mmCIF file of C-alpha atoms in Angstrom:
data_model
loop_
_atom_site.group_PDB
_atom_site.id
_atom_site.type_symbol
_atom_site.label_atom_id
_atom_site.label_comp_id
_atom_site.label_asym_id
_atom_site.label_seq_id
_atom_site.Cartn_x
_atom_site.Cartn_y
_atom_site.Cartn_z
ATOM 1 C CA UNK A 185 -11.457 2.586 2.389
ATOM 2 C CA UNK A 186 -15.099 2.808 3.427
ATOM 3 C CA UNK A 187 -16.200 5.545 5.770
ATOM 4 C CA UNK A 188 -16.931 3.191 8.671
ATOM 5 C CA UNK A 189 -13.444 1.819 8.700
ATOM 6 C CA UNK A 190 -12.120 5.324 8.284
ATOM 7 C CA UNK A 191 -14.055 6.694 11.293
ATOM 8 C CA UNK A 192 -13.366 3.627 13.439
ATOM 9 C CA UNK A 193 -9.657 3.661 12.910
ATOM 10 C CA UNK A 194 -8.069 4.119 16.292
ATOM 11 C CA UNK A 195 -5.167 5.942 14.752
ATOM 12 C CA UNK A 196 -7.577 8.399 13.218
ATOM 13 C CA UNK A 197 -9.358 9.180 16.437
ATOM 14 C CA UNK A 198 -6.120 9.587 18.353
ATOM 15 C CA UNK A 199 -4.866 12.082 15.774
ATOM 16 C CA UNK A 200 -6.446 15.125 17.403
ATOM 17 C CA UNK A 201 -4.656 14.603 20.664
ATOM 18 C CA UNK A 202 -1.418 13.375 19.112
ATOM 19 C CA UNK A 203 -1.050 16.052 16.514
ATOM 20 C CA UNK A 204 0.297 18.826 18.704
ATOM 21 C CA UNK A 205 2.435 16.376 20.634
ATOM 22 C CA UNK A 206 3.823 14.535 17.632
ATOM 23 C CA UNK A 207 5.369 17.654 16.149
ATOM 24 C CA UNK A 208 7.693 18.190 19.157
ATOM 25 C CA UNK A 209 8.224 14.564 20.096
ATOM 26 C CA UNK A 210 9.589 13.316 16.825
ATOM 27 C CA UNK A 211 10.788 16.514 15.234
ATOM 28 C CA UNK A 212 14.366 16.904 14.325
ATOM 29 C CA UNK A 213 16.067 19.498 16.490
ATOM 30 C CA UNK A 214 16.439 22.880 14.832
ATOM 31 C CA UNK A 215 20.235 22.331 14.541
ATOM 32 C CA UNK A 216 19.707 19.230 12.508
ATOM 33 C CA UNK A 217 17.406 20.895 9.964
ATOM 34 C CA UNK A 218 18.536 20.648 6.382
ATOM 35 C CA UNK A 219 18.220 23.774 4.210
ATOM 36 C CA UNK A 220 15.735 22.102 1.884
ATOM 37 C CA UNK A 221 13.327 21.394 4.744
ATOM 38 C CA UNK A 222 12.581 25.103 5.277
ATOM 39 C CA UNK A 223 12.459 26.232 1.678
ATOM 40 C CA UNK A 224 8.879 25.702 0.539
ATOM 41 C CA UNK A 225 9.461 27.312 -2.855
ATOM 42 C CA UNK A 226 11.231 24.250 -4.324
ATOM 43 C CA UNK A 227 11.317 20.619 -3.362
ATOM 44 C CA UNK A 228 14.457 18.460 -3.540
ATOM 45 C CA UNK A 229 14.495 15.486 -5.807
ATOM 46 C CA UNK A 230 13.053 12.544 -3.737
ATOM 47 C CA UNK A 231 14.106 8.974 -4.508
ATOM 48 C CA UNK A 232 13.871 5.724 -2.556
ATOM 49 C CA UNK A 233 15.288 2.244 -1.928
ATOM 50 C CA UNK A 234 13.188 -0.566 -0.552
ATOM 51 C CA UNK A 235 14.668 -2.850 2.154
ATOM 52 C CA UNK A 236 12.826 -6.127 2.339
ATOM 53 C CA UNK A 237 13.282 -9.443 4.171
ATOM 54 C CA UNK A 238 11.846 -11.649 6.843
ATOM 55 C CA UNK A 239 11.031 -10.785 10.403
ATOM 56 C CA UNK A 240 14.070 -10.040 12.496
ATOM 57 C CA UNK A 241 16.520 -10.156 9.576
ATOM 58 C CA UNK A 242 17.774 -6.611 10.426
ATOM 59 C CA UNK A 243 15.872 -4.246 8.199
ATOM 60 C CA UNK A 244 15.421 -1.605 10.937
ATOM 61 C CA UNK A 245 19.024 -2.044 12.036
ATOM 62 C CA UNK A 246 20.164 -1.419 8.424
ATOM 63 C CA UNK A 247 18.014 1.645 8.057
ATOM 64 C CA UNK A 248 19.104 3.035 11.435
ATOM 65 C CA UNK A 249 22.798 2.519 10.676
ATOM 66 C CA UNK A 250 22.745 5.083 7.807
ATOM 67 C CA UNK A 251 19.744 7.319 8.417
ATOM 68 C CA UNK A 252 20.366 10.948 9.375
ATOM 69 C CA UNK A 253 17.076 10.992 11.291
ATOM 70 C CA UNK A 254 15.809 8.568 13.959
ATOM 71 C CA UNK A 255 13.846 6.160 11.707
ATOM 72 C CA UNK A 256 10.126 6.903 11.658
ATOM 73 C CA UNK A 257 7.335 4.369 11.437
ATOM 74 C CA UNK A 258 4.296 4.479 9.211
ATOM 75 C CA UNK A 259 1.380 2.183 9.286
ATOM 76 C CA UNK A 260 -0.903 0.969 6.588
ATOM 77 C CA UNK A 261 -4.252 -0.629 7.287
ATOM 78 C CA UNK A 262 -4.655 -3.979 5.658
ATOM 79 C CA UNK A 263 -7.571 -6.253 5.178
ATOM 80 C CA UNK A 264 -6.843 -9.755 6.254
ATOM 81 C CA UNK A 265 -8.038 -12.319 3.706
ATOM 82 C CA UNK A 266 -8.895 -15.814 4.685
ATOM 83 C CA UNK A 267 -5.965 -18.157 4.413
ATOM 84 C CA UNK A 268 -8.021 -20.645 2.388
ATOM 85 C CA UNK A 269 -9.495 -18.459 -0.226
ATOM 86 C CA UNK A 270 -7.103 -15.544 -0.178
ATOM 87 C CA UNK A 271 -9.712 -13.597 -2.099
ATOM 88 C CA UNK A 272 -10.264 -10.039 -0.923
ATOM 89 C CA UNK A 273 -13.489 -9.504 -2.856
ATOM 90 C CA UNK A 274 -15.333 -12.324 -1.143
ATOM 91 C CA UNK A 275 -14.713 -11.763 2.547
ATOM 92 C CA UNK A 276 -17.794 -10.462 4.256
ATOM 93 C CA UNK A 277 -16.240 -10.380 7.763
ATOM 94 C CA UNK A 278 -13.194 -8.343 6.951
ATOM 95 C CA UNK A 279 -10.653 -7.862 9.625
ATOM 96 C CA UNK A 280 -8.262 -4.958 9.437
ATOM 97 C CA UNK A 281 -4.845 -4.965 10.893
ATOM 98 C CA UNK A 282 -1.985 -2.555 10.659
ATOM 99 C CA UNK A 283 1.317 -3.217 9.034
ATOM 100 C CA UNK A 284 4.287 -1.128 10.187
ATOM 101 C CA UNK A 285 7.007 0.119 7.910
ATOM 102 C CA UNK A 286 10.190 1.909 9.067
ATOM 103 C CA UNK A 287 11.874 4.516 7.033
ATOM 104 C CA UNK A 288 15.032 6.664 7.224
ATOM 105 C CA UNK A 289 16.471 9.492 5.271
ATOM 106 C CA UNK A 290 19.789 10.453 3.678
ATOM 107 C CA UNK A 291 20.397 13.904 2.290
ATOM 108 C CA UNK A 292 22.818 13.234 -0.520
ATOM 109 C CA UNK A 293 23.045 16.791 -1.917
ATOM 110 C CA UNK A 294 21.409 20.198 -1.459
ATOM 111 C CA UNK A 295 18.520 19.085 -3.608
ATOM 112 C CA UNK A 296 18.698 15.252 -3.513
ATOM 113 C CA UNK A 297 17.161 13.145 -0.777
ATOM 114 C CA UNK A 298 17.228 9.337 -0.580
ATOM 115 C CA UNK A 299 14.615 7.525 1.574
ATOM 116 C CA UNK A 300 15.020 3.933 2.774
ATOM 117 C CA UNK A 301 11.891 1.963 3.426
ATOM 118 C CA UNK A 302 12.037 -1.241 5.397
ATOM 119 C CA UNK A 303 9.008 -3.403 4.709
ATOM 120 C CA UNK A 304 7.860 -6.788 6.026
ATOM 121 C CA UNK A 305 8.603 -9.627 3.662
ATOM 122 C CA UNK A 306 5.730 -12.039 3.941
ATOM 123 C CA UNK A 307 3.589 -12.634 0.890
ATOM 124 C CA UNK A 308 0.498 -11.312 2.526
ATOM 125 C CA UNK A 309 2.086 -7.810 2.599
ATOM 126 C CA UNK A 310 2.598 -7.650 -1.128
ATOM 127 C CA UNK A 311 -0.302 -5.269 -1.467
ATOM 128 C CA UNK A 312 1.933 -2.651 0.188
ATOM 129 C CA UNK A 313 4.808 -3.315 -2.085
ATOM 130 C CA UNK A 314 2.931 -2.550 -5.288
ATOM 131 C CA UNK A 315 2.658 1.006 -3.995
ATOM 132 C CA UNK A 316 6.106 1.105 -2.484
ATOM 133 C CA UNK A 317 8.136 -0.044 -5.498
ATOM 134 C CA UNK A 318 6.661 2.575 -7.862
ATOM 135 C CA UNK A 319 9.562 4.849 -8.770
ATOM 136 C CA UNK A 320 12.031 3.017 -6.533
ATOM 137 C CA UNK A 321 15.716 2.694 -7.485
ATOM 138 C CA UNK A 322 15.547 -0.935 -6.420
ATOM 139 C CA UNK A 323 15.488 -3.198 -3.399
ATOM 140 C CA UNK A 324 17.890 -4.688 -0.908
ATOM 141 C CA UNK A 325 16.688 -8.187 -0.043
ATOM 142 C CA UNK A 326 18.037 -9.070 3.341
ATOM 143 C CA UNK A 327 18.711 -12.704 4.193
ATOM 144 C CA UNK A 328 19.640 -14.598 7.325
ATOM 145 C CA UNK A 329 21.235 -18.013 6.533
ATOM 146 C CA UNK A 330 19.579 -19.508 9.628
ATOM 147 C CA UNK A 331 16.143 -18.657 8.179
ATOM 148 C CA UNK A 332 16.911 -18.400 4.464
ATOM 149 C CA UNK A 333 13.337 -19.300 3.400
ATOM 150 C CA UNK A 334 12.092 -15.999 4.906
ATOM 151 C CA UNK A 335 13.536 -14.088 1.923
ATOM 152 C CA UNK A 336 12.017 -16.298 -0.807
ATOM 153 C CA UNK A 337 8.776 -14.287 -1.155
ATOM 154 C CA UNK A 338 10.673 -10.995 -1.487
ATOM 155 C CA UNK A 339 12.880 -12.472 -4.249
ATOM 156 C CA UNK A 340 9.806 -13.884 -6.020
ATOM 157 C CA UNK A 341 8.124 -10.483 -5.800
ATOM 158 C CA UNK A 342 10.995 -8.388 -7.169
ATOM 159 C CA UNK A 343 11.664 -10.887 -9.954
ATOM 160 C CA UNK A 344 8.044 -10.850 -10.999
ATOM 161 C CA UNK A 345 7.889 -7.033 -11.114
ATOM 162 C CA UNK A 346 11.347 -6.515 -12.624
ATOM 163 C CA UNK A 347 12.683 -4.251 -9.903
ATOM 164 C CA UNK A 348 16.500 -4.291 -9.628
ATOM 165 C CA UNK A 349 17.608 -5.930 -6.410
ATOM 166 C CA UNK A 350 20.700 -7.105 -4.570
ATOM 167 C CA UNK A 351 20.904 -9.839 -1.891
ATOM 168 C CA UNK A 352 22.402 -8.730 1.439
ATOM 169 C CA UNK A 353 23.182 -11.606 3.806
ATOM 170 C CA UNK A 354 23.251 -10.036 7.228
ATOM 171 C CA UNK A 355 25.870 -11.948 9.147
ATOM 172 C CA UNK A 356 24.923 -12.489 12.746
ATOM 173 C CA UNK A 357 27.598 -13.027 15.376
ATOM 174 C CA UNK A 358 27.945 -16.727 16.160
ATOM 175 C CA UNK A 359 26.011 -17.960 13.103
ATOM 176 C CA UNK A 360 27.688 -20.192 10.576
ATOM 177 C CA UNK A 361 29.459 -18.319 7.730
ATOM 178 C CA UNK A 362 28.520 -19.210 4.199
ATOM 179 C CA UNK A 363 30.208 -18.042 1.033
ATOM 180 C CA UNK A 364 28.170 -15.636 -1.105
ATOM 181 C CA UNK A 365 28.266 -18.193 -3.958
ATOM 182 C CA UNK A 366 26.620 -20.855 -1.730
ATOM 183 C CA UNK A 367 23.830 -18.406 -0.916
ATOM 184 C CA UNK A 368 23.475 -17.470 -4.585
ATOM 185 C CA UNK A 369 23.158 -21.114 -5.516
ATOM 186 C CA UNK A 370 20.564 -21.818 -2.854
ATOM 187 C CA UNK A 371 18.515 -18.774 -3.789
ATOM 188 C CA UNK A 372 18.944 -19.443 -7.521
ATOM 189 C CA UNK A 373 20.161 -15.804 -8.059
ATOM 190 C CA UNK A 374 21.433 -15.086 -11.598
ATOM 191 C CA UNK A 375 25.171 -14.373 -11.894
ATOM 192 C CA UNK A 376 24.767 -10.682 -12.780
ATOM 193 C CA UNK A 377 22.885 -9.887 -9.495
ATOM 194 C CA UNK A 378 25.202 -8.915 -6.568
ATOM 195 C CA UNK A 379 25.034 -11.221 -3.461
ATOM 196 C CA UNK A 380 27.098 -10.002 -0.505
ATOM 197 C CA UNK A 381 27.741 -10.876 3.097
ATOM 198 C CA UNK A 382 27.352 -7.722 5.224
ATOM 199 C CA UNK A 383 26.790 -6.404 8.737
ATOM 200 C CA UNK A 384 23.611 -4.275 9.027
ATOM 201 C CA UNK A 385 24.905 -2.634 12.200
ATOM 202 C CA UNK A 386 27.890 -1.095 10.415
ATOM 203 C CA UNK A 387 27.295 2.098 8.566
ATOM 204 C CA UNK A 388 30.189 1.482 6.089
ATOM 205 C CA UNK A 389 28.845 -1.961 5.320
ATOM 206 C CA UNK A 390 25.350 -0.616 4.684
ATOM 207 C CA UNK A 391 26.669 2.152 2.431
ATOM 208 C CA UNK A 392 28.653 -0.508 0.412
ATOM 209 C CA UNK A 393 25.384 -2.478 0.045
ATOM 210 C CA UNK A 394 23.514 0.595 -1.170
ATOM 211 C CA UNK A 395 26.314 1.498 -3.598
ATOM 212 C CA UNK A 396 26.206 -2.045 -4.973
ATOM 213 C CA UNK A 397 22.383 -1.774 -5.527
ATOM 214 C CA UNK A 398 22.555 1.627 -7.228
ATOM 215 C CA UNK A 399 25.446 0.501 -9.447
ATOM 216 C CA UNK A 400 23.427 -2.607 -10.378
ATOM 217 C CA UNK A 401 20.324 -0.522 -11.084
ATOM 218 C CA UNK A 402 22.440 1.647 -13.327
ATOM 219 C CA UNK A 403 23.611 -1.412 -15.223
ATOM 220 C CA UNK A 404 19.966 -2.438 -15.710
ATOM 221 C CA UNK A 405 18.895 0.964 -17.028
ATOM 222 C CA UNK A 406 19.238 1.502 -20.729
ATOM 223 C CA UNK A 407 21.473 4.380 -21.941
ATOM 224 C CA UNK B 98 24.503 -25.758 16.552
ATOM 225 C CA UNK B 99 25.198 -29.161 14.860
ATOM 226 C CA UNK B 100 28.672 -29.965 13.556
ATOM 227 C CA UNK B 101 29.654 -29.863 9.900
ATOM 228 C CA UNK B 102 28.445 -27.494 7.171
ATOM 229 C CA UNK B 103 24.674 -27.000 7.202
ATOM 230 C CA UNK B 104 22.674 -27.342 4.044
ATOM 231 C CA UNK B 105 20.850 -24.152 2.924
ATOM 232 C CA UNK B 106 17.278 -24.610 1.801
ATOM 233 C CA UNK B 107 16.883 -24.170 -1.981
ATOM 234 C CA UNK B 108 14.355 -21.665 -3.285
ATOM 235 C CA UNK B 109 11.890 -23.040 -5.732
ATOM 236 C CA UNK B 110 12.001 -26.615 -4.330
ATOM 237 C CA UNK B 111 8.319 -26.456 -3.392
ATOM 238 C CA UNK B 112 7.457 -23.638 -5.645
ATOM 239 C CA UNK B 113 3.989 -22.265 -6.112
ATOM 240 C CA UNK B 114 3.627 -19.809 -8.998
ATOM 241 C CA UNK B 115 4.511 -16.226 -7.988
ATOM 242 C CA UNK B 116 1.463 -14.022 -7.875
ATOM 243 C CA UNK B 117 1.073 -10.291 -7.449
ATOM 244 C CA UNK B 118 -2.207 -9.230 -5.878
ATOM 245 C CA UNK B 119 -4.325 -6.906 -7.909
ATOM 246 C CA UNK B 120 -4.907 -4.743 -4.911
ATOM 247 C CA UNK B 121 -4.179 -1.112 -4.393
ATOM 248 C CA UNK B 122 -4.194 0.881 -1.211
ATOM 249 C CA UNK B 123 -4.962 3.999 -3.195
ATOM 250 C CA UNK B 124 -8.262 2.902 -4.613
ATOM 251 C CA UNK B 125 -11.555 4.239 -3.271
ATOM 252 C CA UNK B 126 -11.820 7.864 -2.324
ATOM 253 C CA UNK B 127 -8.486 9.218 -3.421
ATOM 254 C CA UNK B 128 -8.676 11.159 -6.634
ATOM 255 C CA UNK B 129 -5.458 10.126 -8.189
ATOM 256 C CA UNK B 130 -4.894 13.297 -10.053
ATOM 257 C CA UNK B 131 -2.178 13.913 -7.523
ATOM 258 C CA UNK B 132 0.574 11.351 -7.457
ATOM 259 C CA UNK B 133 1.183 10.682 -3.752
ATOM 260 C CA UNK B 134 3.988 8.172 -3.385
ATOM 261 C CA UNK B 135 5.428 7.588 0.074
ATOM 262 C CA UNK B 136 8.394 9.842 -0.810
ATOM 263 C CA UNK B 137 6.382 12.599 -2.549
ATOM 264 C CA UNK B 138 7.074 16.069 -1.098
ATOM 265 C CA UNK B 139 4.227 18.306 -0.118
ATOM 266 C CA UNK B 140 4.231 21.799 1.424
ATOM 267 C CA UNK B 141 1.544 24.247 2.622
ATOM 268 C CA UNK B 142 0.531 27.102 0.332
ATOM 269 C CA UNK B 143 -0.355 30.483 1.882
ATOM 270 C CA UNK B 144 -3.855 31.298 0.718
ATOM 271 C CA UNK B 145 -4.798 34.981 0.151
ATOM 272 C CA UNK B 146 -7.068 36.419 2.878
ATOM 273 C CA UNK B 147 -10.309 36.417 1.018
ATOM 274 C CA UNK B 148 -9.791 32.861 -0.246
ATOM 275 C CA UNK B 149 -8.904 31.744 3.282
ATOM 276 C CA UNK B 150 -12.307 33.049 4.512
ATOM 277 C CA UNK B 151 -14.077 31.105 1.856
ATOM 278 C CA UNK B 152 -12.235 27.974 2.684
ATOM 279 C CA UNK B 153 -12.872 28.360 6.409
ATOM 280 C CA UNK B 154 -16.554 28.036 5.662
ATOM 281 C CA UNK B 155 -15.924 24.966 3.583
ATOM 282 C CA UNK B 156 -17.417 21.843 4.975
ATOM 283 C CA UNK B 157 -14.419 19.596 4.615
ATOM 284 C CA UNK B 158 -12.111 21.795 6.626
ATOM 285 C CA UNK B 159 -14.534 22.421 9.476
ATOM 286 C CA UNK B 160 -14.571 19.688 12.097
ATOM 287 C CA UNK B 161 -11.504 18.094 10.579
ATOM 288 C CA UNK B 162 -8.639 18.939 12.923
ATOM 289 C CA UNK B 163 -6.411 16.356 11.251
ATOM 290 C CA UNK B 164 -6.588 18.374 8.005
ATOM 291 C CA UNK B 165 -5.353 21.408 9.942
ATOM 292 C CA UNK B 166 -2.683 19.295 11.654
ATOM 293 C CA UNK B 167 -1.424 18.290 8.219
ATOM 294 C CA UNK B 168 -1.284 21.913 6.934
ATOM 295 C CA UNK B 169 0.501 22.859 10.148
ATOM 296 C CA UNK B 170 3.151 20.140 9.592
ATOM 297 C CA UNK B 171 3.495 21.206 5.931
ATOM 298 C CA UNK B 172 4.905 24.575 6.925
ATOM 299 C CA UNK B 173 8.069 22.655 6.338
ATOM 300 C CA UNK B 174 8.760 20.453 3.312
ATOM 301 C CA UNK B 175 7.304 17.005 4.239
ATOM 302 C CA UNK B 176 6.939 13.688 2.541
ATOM 303 C CA UNK B 177 3.706 11.704 2.564
ATOM 304 C CA UNK B 178 5.372 8.963 4.745
ATOM 305 C CA UNK B 179 6.646 11.547 7.202
ATOM 306 C CA UNK B 180 3.176 13.044 7.673
ATOM 307 C CA UNK B 181 1.715 9.602 8.329
ATOM 308 C CA UNK B 182 4.425 8.817 10.845
ATOM 309 C CA UNK B 183 4.295 12.143 12.721
ATOM 310 C CA UNK B 184 0.510 12.161 12.973
ATOM 311 C CA UNK B 185 0.343 8.390 13.526
ATOM 312 C CA UNK B 186 -2.212 7.958 10.841
ATOM 313 C CA UNK B 187 -2.329 5.085 8.309
ATOM 314 C CA UNK B 188 -0.767 5.931 4.964
ATOM 315 C CA UNK B 189 -4.043 5.366 3.065
ATOM 316 C CA UNK B 190 -5.861 7.908 5.256
ATOM 317 C CA UNK B 191 -3.141 10.495 4.856
ATOM 318 C CA UNK B 192 -3.258 10.090 1.078
ATOM 319 C CA UNK B 193 -6.982 10.752 1.075
ATOM 320 C CA UNK B 194 -6.637 13.886 3.224
ATOM 321 C CA UNK B 195 -3.643 15.174 1.233
ATOM 322 C CA UNK B 196 -5.513 14.704 -1.980
ATOM 323 C CA UNK B 197 -8.381 16.745 -0.615
ATOM 324 C CA UNK B 198 -6.075 19.468 0.686
ATOM 325 C CA UNK B 199 -4.365 19.684 -2.737
ATOM 326 C CA UNK B 200 -7.783 19.985 -4.419
ATOM 327 C CA UNK B 201 -8.620 22.811 -2.020
ATOM 328 C CA UNK B 202 -5.367 24.601 -2.897
ATOM 329 C CA UNK B 203 -4.022 24.421 0.566
ATOM 330 C CA UNK B 204 -0.986 22.325 -0.124
ATOM 331 C CA UNK B 205 1.237 21.855 -3.101
ATOM 332 C CA UNK B 206 2.264 18.370 -4.276
ATOM 333 C CA UNK B 207 5.727 18.195 -5.805
ATOM 334 C CA UNK B 208 7.041 15.755 -8.378
ATOM 335 C CA UNK B 209 9.476 12.905 -7.347
ATOM 336 C CA UNK B 210 12.697 11.798 -8.860
ATOM 337 C CA UNK B 211 10.890 9.882 -11.583
ATOM 338 C CA UNK B 212 8.878 11.690 -14.184
ATOM 339 C CA UNK B 213 5.151 11.552 -13.240
ATOM 340 C CA UNK B 214 6.003 9.311 -10.305
ATOM 341 C CA UNK B 215 5.876 6.188 -12.529
ATOM 342 C CA UNK B 216 8.584 4.008 -13.926
ATOM 343 C CA UNK B 217 12.189 4.018 -12.724
ATOM 344 C CA UNK B 218 14.764 6.684 -12.034
ATOM 345 C CA UNK B 219 16.851 7.576 -15.100
ATOM 346 C CA UNK B 220 20.620 7.108 -15.431
ATOM 347 C CA UNK B 221 21.384 10.761 -14.544
ATOM 348 C CA UNK B 222 19.597 10.417 -11.220
ATOM 349 C CA UNK B 223 21.208 7.035 -10.437
ATOM 350 C CA UNK B 224 24.602 8.556 -11.115
ATOM 351 C CA UNK B 225 23.856 11.460 -8.774
ATOM 352 C CA UNK B 226 22.792 8.989 -6.074
ATOM 353 C CA UNK B 227 25.968 6.927 -6.595
ATOM 354 C CA UNK B 228 28.107 10.044 -6.263
ATOM 355 C CA UNK B 229 26.149 11.186 -3.185
ATOM 356 C CA UNK B 230 26.613 7.799 -1.473
ATOM 357 C CA UNK B 231 30.346 7.746 -2.276
ATOM 358 C CA UNK B 232 30.711 11.141 -0.552
ATOM 359 C CA UNK B 233 29.228 9.877 2.734
#
């Protein structure tokens, strides 16, 4: 990032006033504090799962259903490339926009913490994923059968980088029900990759989805 | 909604080749000696008195209240993403500042579940995660 963009960033300038406020506004209450949060001598093992899919497919709902904290939102600045050239090196009039990403947390053991990162699925956000998928267990690709095409870019991306993934079809009330095998066929998902119909609002359904992903990642990891 | 089963669109019908952008948020100023993934834990280090005086005179800590805000937050174990969220700063900016703070010895950067922050979690870690999820 160049220094001009850095200085002009609104978020940057607001930091001074927000800093003191942020700590109390978003902080977990003392009662909810986990032991590992106050022990600075050793860090727990941190690991993560990426939740991807189109706009409105239920990524934030899924993260909220299992997170032990109110999901937090981080932003990344992105440079918007021209639709025609899509070439970041040759855009003199760069526009920067921010991309929001929600995340939640699950303490699985005294020294093991799982983070869930919900990230926008459009192809123009792939620059964020390169960073996000590093070290990840895998990805949950969320699909809505009314807008199935929205999950195509996420599938393309995870296939191309070799990250283990499962397909979670978030069933919306009143929408037509499809069999997992119909969705698998439409999405051309290989037989060994789990495809499931789930409900992102239900904690148990989300945990089953995560279990399915981790078990699949384990299958994909050599002994 | 129309009657009868709806046809689902098939992926790859109008396929353009998949392409991953050679673009990294962490380029530029960040010295990548420190691996700062979104889930990387960091915590403040207490500096000895004399070193603290030295560092107070240091150019990069003066006039940079956001650096102090980060150190303040890091009195608890924090992740990179959490700091960005709580201070409402873009991830890329937080990475640059954390990298500087680590260079100055003000914060400690911990390793993540994967060795050196690269590659994938190993089987032992995946099994621990599975067991943890089953206990929920």
